[in-house]
PDB file of C-alpha atoms in Angstrom:
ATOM      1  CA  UNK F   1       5.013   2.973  23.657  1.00  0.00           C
ATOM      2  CA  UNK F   2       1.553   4.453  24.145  1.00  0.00           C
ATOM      3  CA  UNK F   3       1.121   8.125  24.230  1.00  0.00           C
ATOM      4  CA  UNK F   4      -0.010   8.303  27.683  1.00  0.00           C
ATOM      5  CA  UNK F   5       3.879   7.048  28.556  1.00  0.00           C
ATOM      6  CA  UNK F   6       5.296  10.370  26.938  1.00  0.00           C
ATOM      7  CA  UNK F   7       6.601  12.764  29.819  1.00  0.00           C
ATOM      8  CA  UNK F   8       4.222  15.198  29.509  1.00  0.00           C
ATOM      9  CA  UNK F   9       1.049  13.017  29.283  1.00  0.00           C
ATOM     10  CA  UNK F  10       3.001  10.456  32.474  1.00  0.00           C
ATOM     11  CA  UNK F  11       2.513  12.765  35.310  1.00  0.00           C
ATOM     12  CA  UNK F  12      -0.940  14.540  33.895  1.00  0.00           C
ATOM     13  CA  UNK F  13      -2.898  11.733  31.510  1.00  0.00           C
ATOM     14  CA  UNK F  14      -5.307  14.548  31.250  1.00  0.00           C
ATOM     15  CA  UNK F  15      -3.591  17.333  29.542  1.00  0.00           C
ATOM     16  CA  UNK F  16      -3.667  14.820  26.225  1.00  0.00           C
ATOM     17  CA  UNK F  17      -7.649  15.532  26.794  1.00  0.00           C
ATOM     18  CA  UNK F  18      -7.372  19.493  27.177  1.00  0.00           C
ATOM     19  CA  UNK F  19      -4.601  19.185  24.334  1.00  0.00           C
ATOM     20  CA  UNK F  20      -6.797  18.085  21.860  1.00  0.00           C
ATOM     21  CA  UNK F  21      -9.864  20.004  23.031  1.00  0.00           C
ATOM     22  CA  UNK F  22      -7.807  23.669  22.509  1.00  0.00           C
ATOM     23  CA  UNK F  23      -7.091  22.146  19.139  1.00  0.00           C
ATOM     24  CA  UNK F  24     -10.763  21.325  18.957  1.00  0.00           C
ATOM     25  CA  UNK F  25     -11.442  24.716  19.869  1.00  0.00           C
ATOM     26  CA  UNK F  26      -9.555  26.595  17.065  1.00  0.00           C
ATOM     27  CA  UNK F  27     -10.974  24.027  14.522  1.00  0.00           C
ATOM     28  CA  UNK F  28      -7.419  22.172  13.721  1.00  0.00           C
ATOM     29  CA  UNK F  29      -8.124  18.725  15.460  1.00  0.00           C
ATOM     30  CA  UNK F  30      -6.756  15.932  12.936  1.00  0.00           C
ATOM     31  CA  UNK F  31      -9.089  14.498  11.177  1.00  0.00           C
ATOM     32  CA  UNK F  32     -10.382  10.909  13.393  1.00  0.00           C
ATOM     33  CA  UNK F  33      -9.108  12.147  16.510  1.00  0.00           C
ATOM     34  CA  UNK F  34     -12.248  13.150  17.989  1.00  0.00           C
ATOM     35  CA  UNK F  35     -13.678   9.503  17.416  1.00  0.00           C
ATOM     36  CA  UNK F  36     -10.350   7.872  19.416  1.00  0.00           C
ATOM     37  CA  UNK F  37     -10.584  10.237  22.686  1.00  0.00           C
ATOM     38  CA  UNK F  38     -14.833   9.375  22.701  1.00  0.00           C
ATOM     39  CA  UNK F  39     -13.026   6.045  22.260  1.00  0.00           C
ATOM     40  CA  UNK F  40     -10.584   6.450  25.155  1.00  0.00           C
ATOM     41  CA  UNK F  41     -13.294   8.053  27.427  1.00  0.00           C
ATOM     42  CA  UNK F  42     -16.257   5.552  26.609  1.00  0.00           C
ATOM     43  CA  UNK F  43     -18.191   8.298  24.742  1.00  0.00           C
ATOM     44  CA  UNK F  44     -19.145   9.069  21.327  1.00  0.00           C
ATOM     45  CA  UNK F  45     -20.204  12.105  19.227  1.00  0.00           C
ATOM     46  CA  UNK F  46     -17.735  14.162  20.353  1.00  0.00           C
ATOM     47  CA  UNK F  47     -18.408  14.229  24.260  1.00  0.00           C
ATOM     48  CA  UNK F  48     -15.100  13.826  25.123  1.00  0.00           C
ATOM     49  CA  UNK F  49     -15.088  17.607  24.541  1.00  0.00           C
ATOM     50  CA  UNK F  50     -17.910  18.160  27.744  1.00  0.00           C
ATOM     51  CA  UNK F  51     -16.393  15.458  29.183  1.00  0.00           C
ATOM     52  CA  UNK F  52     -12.863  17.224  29.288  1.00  0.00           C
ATOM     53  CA  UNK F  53     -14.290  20.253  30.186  1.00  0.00           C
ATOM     54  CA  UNK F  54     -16.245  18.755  33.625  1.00  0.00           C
ATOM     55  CA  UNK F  55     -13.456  16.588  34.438  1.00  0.00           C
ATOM     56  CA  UNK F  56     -10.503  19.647  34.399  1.00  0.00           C
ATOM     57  CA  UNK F  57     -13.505  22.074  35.713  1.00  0.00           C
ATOM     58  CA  UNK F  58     -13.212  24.642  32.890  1.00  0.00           C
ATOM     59  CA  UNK F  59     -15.487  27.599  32.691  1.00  0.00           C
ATOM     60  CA  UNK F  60     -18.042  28.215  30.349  1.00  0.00           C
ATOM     61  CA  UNK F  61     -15.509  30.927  28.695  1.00  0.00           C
ATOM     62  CA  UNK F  62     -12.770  28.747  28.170  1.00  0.00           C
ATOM     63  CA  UNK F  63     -13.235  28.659  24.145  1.00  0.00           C
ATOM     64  CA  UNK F  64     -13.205  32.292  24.190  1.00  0.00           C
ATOM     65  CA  UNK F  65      -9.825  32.562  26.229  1.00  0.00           C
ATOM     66  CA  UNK F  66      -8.778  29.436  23.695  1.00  0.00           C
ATOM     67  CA  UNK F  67      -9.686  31.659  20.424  1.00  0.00           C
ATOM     68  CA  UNK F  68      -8.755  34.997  21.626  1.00  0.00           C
ATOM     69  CA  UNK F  69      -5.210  33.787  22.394  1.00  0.00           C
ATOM     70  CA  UNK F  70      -5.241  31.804  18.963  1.00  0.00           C
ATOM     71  CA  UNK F  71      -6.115  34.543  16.893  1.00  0.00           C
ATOM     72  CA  UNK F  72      -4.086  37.056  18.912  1.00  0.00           C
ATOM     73  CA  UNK F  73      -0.538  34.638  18.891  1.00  0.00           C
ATOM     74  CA  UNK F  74      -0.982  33.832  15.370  1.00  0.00           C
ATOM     75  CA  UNK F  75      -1.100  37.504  14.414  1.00  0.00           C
ATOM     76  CA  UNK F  76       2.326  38.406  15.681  1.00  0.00           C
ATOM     77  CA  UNK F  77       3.740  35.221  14.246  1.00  0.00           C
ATOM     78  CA  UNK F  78       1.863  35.487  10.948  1.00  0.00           C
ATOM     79  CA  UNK F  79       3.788  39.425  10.725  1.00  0.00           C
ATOM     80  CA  UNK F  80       6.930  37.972  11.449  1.00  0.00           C
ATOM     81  CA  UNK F  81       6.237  35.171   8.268  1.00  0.00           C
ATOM     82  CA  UNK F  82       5.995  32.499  10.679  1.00  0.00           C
ATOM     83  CA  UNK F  83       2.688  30.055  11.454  1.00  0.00           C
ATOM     84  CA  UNK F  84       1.930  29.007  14.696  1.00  0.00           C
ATOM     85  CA  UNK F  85       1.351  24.859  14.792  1.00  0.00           C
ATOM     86  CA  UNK F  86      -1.793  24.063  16.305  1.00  0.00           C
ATOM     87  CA  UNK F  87      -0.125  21.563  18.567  1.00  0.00           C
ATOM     88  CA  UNK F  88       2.458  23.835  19.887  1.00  0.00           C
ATOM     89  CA  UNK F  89      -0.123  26.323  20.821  1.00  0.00           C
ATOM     90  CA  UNK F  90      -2.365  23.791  22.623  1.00  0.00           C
ATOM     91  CA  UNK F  91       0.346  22.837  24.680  1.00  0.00           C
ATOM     92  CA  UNK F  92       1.113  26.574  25.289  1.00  0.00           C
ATOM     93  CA  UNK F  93      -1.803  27.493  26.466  1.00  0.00           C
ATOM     94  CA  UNK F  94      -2.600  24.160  28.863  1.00  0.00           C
ATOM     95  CA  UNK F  95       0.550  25.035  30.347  1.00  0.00           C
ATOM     96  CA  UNK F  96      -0.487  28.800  30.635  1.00  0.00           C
ATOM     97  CA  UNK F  97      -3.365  27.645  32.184  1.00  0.00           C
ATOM     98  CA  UNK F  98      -1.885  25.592  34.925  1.00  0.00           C
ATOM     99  CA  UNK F  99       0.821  27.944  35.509  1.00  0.00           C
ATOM    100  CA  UNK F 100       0.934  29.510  38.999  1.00  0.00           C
ATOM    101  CA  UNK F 101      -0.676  32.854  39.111  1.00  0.00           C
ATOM    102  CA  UNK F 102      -1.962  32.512  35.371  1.00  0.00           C
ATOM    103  CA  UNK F 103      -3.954  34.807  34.093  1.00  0.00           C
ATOM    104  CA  UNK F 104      -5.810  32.626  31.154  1.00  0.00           C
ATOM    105  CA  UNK F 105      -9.404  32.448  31.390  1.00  0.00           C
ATOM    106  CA  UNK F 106      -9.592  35.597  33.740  1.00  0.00           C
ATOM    107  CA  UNK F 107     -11.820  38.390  32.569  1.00  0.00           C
ATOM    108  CA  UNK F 108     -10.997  41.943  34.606  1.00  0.00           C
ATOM    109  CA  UNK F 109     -12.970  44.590  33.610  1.00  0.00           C
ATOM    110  CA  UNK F 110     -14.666  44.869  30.177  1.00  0.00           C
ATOM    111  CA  UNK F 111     -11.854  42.172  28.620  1.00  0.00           C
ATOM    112  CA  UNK F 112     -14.222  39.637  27.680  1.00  0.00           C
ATOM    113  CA  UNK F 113     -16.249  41.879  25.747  1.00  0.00           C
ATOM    114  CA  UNK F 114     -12.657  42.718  24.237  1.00  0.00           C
ATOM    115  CA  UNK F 115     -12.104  39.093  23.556  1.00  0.00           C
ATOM    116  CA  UNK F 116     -15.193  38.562  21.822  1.00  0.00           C
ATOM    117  CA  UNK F 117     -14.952  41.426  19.595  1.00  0.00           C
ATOM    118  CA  UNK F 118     -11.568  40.233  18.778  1.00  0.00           C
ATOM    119  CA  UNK F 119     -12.877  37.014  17.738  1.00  0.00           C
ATOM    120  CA  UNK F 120     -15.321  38.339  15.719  1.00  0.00           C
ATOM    121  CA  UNK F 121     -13.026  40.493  13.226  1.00  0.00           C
ATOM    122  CA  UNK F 122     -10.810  37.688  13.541  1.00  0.00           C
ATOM    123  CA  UNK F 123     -13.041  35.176  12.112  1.00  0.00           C
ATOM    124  CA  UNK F 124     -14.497  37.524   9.745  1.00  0.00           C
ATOM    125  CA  UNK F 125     -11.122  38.267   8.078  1.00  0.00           C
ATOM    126  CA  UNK F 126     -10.734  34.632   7.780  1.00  0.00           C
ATOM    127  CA  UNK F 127     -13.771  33.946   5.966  1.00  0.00           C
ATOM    128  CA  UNK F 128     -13.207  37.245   3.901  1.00  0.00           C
ATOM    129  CA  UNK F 129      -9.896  35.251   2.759  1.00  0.00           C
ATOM    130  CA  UNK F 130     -11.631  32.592   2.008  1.00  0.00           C
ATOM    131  CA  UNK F 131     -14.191  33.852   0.064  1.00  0.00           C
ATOM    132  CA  UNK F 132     -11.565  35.934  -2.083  1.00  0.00           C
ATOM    133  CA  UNK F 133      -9.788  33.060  -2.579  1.00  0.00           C
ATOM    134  CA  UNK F 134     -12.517  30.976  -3.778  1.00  0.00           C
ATOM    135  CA  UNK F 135     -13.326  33.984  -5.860  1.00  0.00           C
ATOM    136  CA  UNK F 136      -9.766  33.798  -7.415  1.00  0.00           C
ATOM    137  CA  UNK F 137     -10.412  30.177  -7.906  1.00  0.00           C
ATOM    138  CA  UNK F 138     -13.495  30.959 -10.270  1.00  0.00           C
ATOM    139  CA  UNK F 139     -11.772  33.457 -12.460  1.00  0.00           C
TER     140      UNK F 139
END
């Protein structure tokens, strides 16, 4: 059974493409994966990402909607002692996409500024953990 024949990639062969690019996105694609969908796509160095992104018409702020929800989900998850799978998430937030009425990807206001800053402290508490714990590794 290919992959493709699972019932969520059936109806929508595509969503296995935006899937993997939201995993992509928050830096948690398996390792080799990005060389099978060039390989599935007839591309190579990683254009499947471009690819995916011209053939489901995302906008040029889709990585920011992708990290901002990351960050954001895996906060309240991380408080409750929980992680959020990077899988689970990417199909979370395809779905959220394609939902009617969604809201993902939709900047009112001064929220994409808000988005970006969030991103920012984000990733700078991550690398601030990882730099303590490499610290920690040297005593």
């Amino acid at each position: 059974m290919s992959i493709f024949d699972t019932p969520r990639y059936k109806e929508n062969p595509s969503d296995i493409f935006f899937d993997h690019f939201v995993m992509d996105v928050i830096g948690l694609l398996p390792s080799g994966m990005s060389e099978n969908l060039d390989a599935a796509i007839s591309t190579s160095g990683g254009a499947w990402r471009q690819k995916t992104k011209q053939l489901i018409n995302l906008s040029d702020t889709i990585e920011i909607a992708i990290l901002d929800l990351w960050y954001r989900n895996s906060a309240i998850l991380e408080s409750r002692g929980e992680l959020y799978d990077p899988y689970h998430f990417a199909v979370n937030f395809v779905d959220a996409y394609f939902a009617e009425n969604s809201q993902v990807d939709q900047w009112p206001g001064n929220a994409l500024e808000v988005a970006k800053s969030h991103i920012r402290e984000a990733q700078q508490r991550e690398a601030d953990a990882t730099q303590c714990a490499q610290s920690a590794a040297f005593r």
